[in-house]
Amino acid sequence: MIMTTTPTIEGHPIQEYKGIVSGEVIIGANVWKDFKASLTDFFGGRSGTYEKVLVDAKDRALDELRKRAEAVGANAVVGIDLDYETVGQTNSMLMVMCSGTAVCI
C-alpha cells in the first residue's frame, strides 16, 4: 500500500475516495528508560532510548492507519499527518496519532 504525506501520487490518479482513516498509539516510557534519558539530559547528547520509543510508536500508528484503510477497501492513503503529544498526569506517556485520506488508485 502506498502511504504518503502528499495529496496526490504522481502517475497514479485517484479513482475513488474512501474517507478519512486514522491510527492512534499511546505508549509509556518505563522507569528504566526515564532514568537512562535523565543521564543523557544531564551529560548531553541524543536520547537513543526515547528515539526508539518514538520510532516504534510512529510505526505502530502507521500500521493501524494502513489496516483501517485496507478495511474500507483502499489501496493507498494520501495526505497523511502525524501528531505527537505527551499525555498522563506526569506526561510520561506518548501519544502518536496519524490520519489521512484512504483512496483507490
Coordinates of C-alpha atoms in Angstrom, one line a residue:
M1 CA 0.0 0.0 0.0
I2 CA 1.3 3.4 -0.9
M3 CA 1.1 5.9 2.0
T4 CA 2.2 9.4 1.5
T5 CA 2.0 12.9 3.1
T6 CA 1.3 14.4 -0.3
P7 CA -2.2 15.0 -1.5
T8 CA -1.7 13.0 -4.8
I9 CA 0.5 10.2 -6.0
E10 CA 2.4 11.1 -9.2
G11 CA 1.5 8.8 -12.0
H12 CA -1.4 7.2 -10.1
P13 CA -4.7 9.2 -10.5
I14 CA -7.1 8.8 -7.6
Q15 CA -10.1 6.7 -8.8
E16 CA -12.2 6.8 -5.6
Y17 CA -12.1 8.4 -2.2
K18 CA -12.9 6.1 0.7
G19 CA -12.8 8.6 3.6
I20 CA -10.6 9.7 6.4
V21 CA -8.7 7.0 8.3
S22 CA -6.6 7.3 11.4
G23 CA -4.2 5.3 13.6
E24 CA -3.5 6.0 17.3
V25 CA -1.0 4.7 19.7
I26 CA -0.3 5.6 23.3
I27 CA 2.9 4.2 24.7
G28 CA 4.5 4.6 28.1
A29 CA 8.2 5.1 28.8
N30 CA 9.1 2.9 31.8
V31 CA 11.2 4.0 34.8
W32 CA 14.4 2.4 33.4
K33 CA 14.0 4.4 30.1
D34 CA 13.3 7.6 32.2
F35 CA 16.5 7.0 34.2
K36 CA 18.6 6.5 31.1
A37 CA 17.2 9.5 29.4
S38 CA 17.8 11.6 32.5
L39 CA 21.5 10.7 32.3
T40 CA 21.5 11.8 28.6
D41 CA 19.8 15.0 29.6
F42 CA 22.4 15.7 32.3
F43 CA 25.5 14.8 30.2
G44 CA 24.2 16.0 26.9
G45 CA 23.7 14.1 23.6
R46 CA 20.8 12.3 21.9
S47 CA 18.5 10.0 23.8
G48 CA 18.5 6.8 21.8
T49 CA 16.1 5.3 24.3
Y50 CA 13.4 7.8 23.7
E51 CA 14.1 8.0 20.0
K52 CA 13.5 4.2 19.8
V53 CA 10.2 4.7 21.6
L54 CA 9.2 7.5 19.2
V55 CA 10.0 5.4 16.1
D56 CA 8.2 2.4 17.5
A57 CA 5.1 4.4 18.3
K58 CA 5.1 6.1 14.8
D59 CA 5.4 2.7 13.1
R60 CA 2.6 1.2 15.1
A61 CA 0.3 4.2 14.4
L62 CA 1.0 4.0 10.7
D63 CA 0.4 0.2 10.7
E64 CA -3.0 0.9 12.3
L65 CA -3.7 3.5 9.6
R66 CA -2.9 1.0 6.9
K67 CA -5.1 -1.7 8.4
R68 CA -8.0 0.8 8.6
A69 CA -7.5 1.9 5.0
E70 CA -7.5 -1.8 3.9
A71 CA -10.7 -2.4 5.9
V72 CA -12.6 0.2 3.8
G73 CA -11.2 -1.2 0.6
A74 CA -8.5 1.4 -0.1
N75 CA -5.1 0.6 -1.7
A76 CA -3.4 3.9 -0.8
V77 CA -3.5 6.7 1.8
V78 CA -2.8 10.3 0.9
G79 CA -2.4 13.5 2.9
I80 CA -1.0 11.7 6.0
D81 CA -0.4 13.9 9.0
L82 CA 1.5 12.8 12.1
D83 CA 1.0 14.3 15.5
Y84 CA 2.9 13.7 18.7
E85 CA 1.7 14.6 22.2
T86 CA 2.5 13.7 25.8
V87 CA -0.3 12.5 28.0
G88 CA -0.9 11.4 31.5
Q89 CA -0.7 13.1 34.9
T90 CA 3.1 13.3 34.7
N91 CA 3.3 13.5 30.9
S92 CA 5.0 10.1 31.0
M93 CA 3.1 8.6 28.1
L94 CA 3.5 9.4 24.4
M95 CA 0.5 9.6 22.0
V96 CA 1.2 9.3 18.3
M97 CA -1.8 9.9 16.0
C98 CA -1.8 9.9 12.3
S99 CA -4.6 10.5 9.8
G100 CA -5.1 10.6 6.1
T101 CA -7.5 10.0 3.2
A102 CA -8.0 6.4 2.1
V103 CA -8.2 6.2 -1.6
C104 CA -8.2 3.7 -4.5
I105 CA -5.7 4.4 -7.2

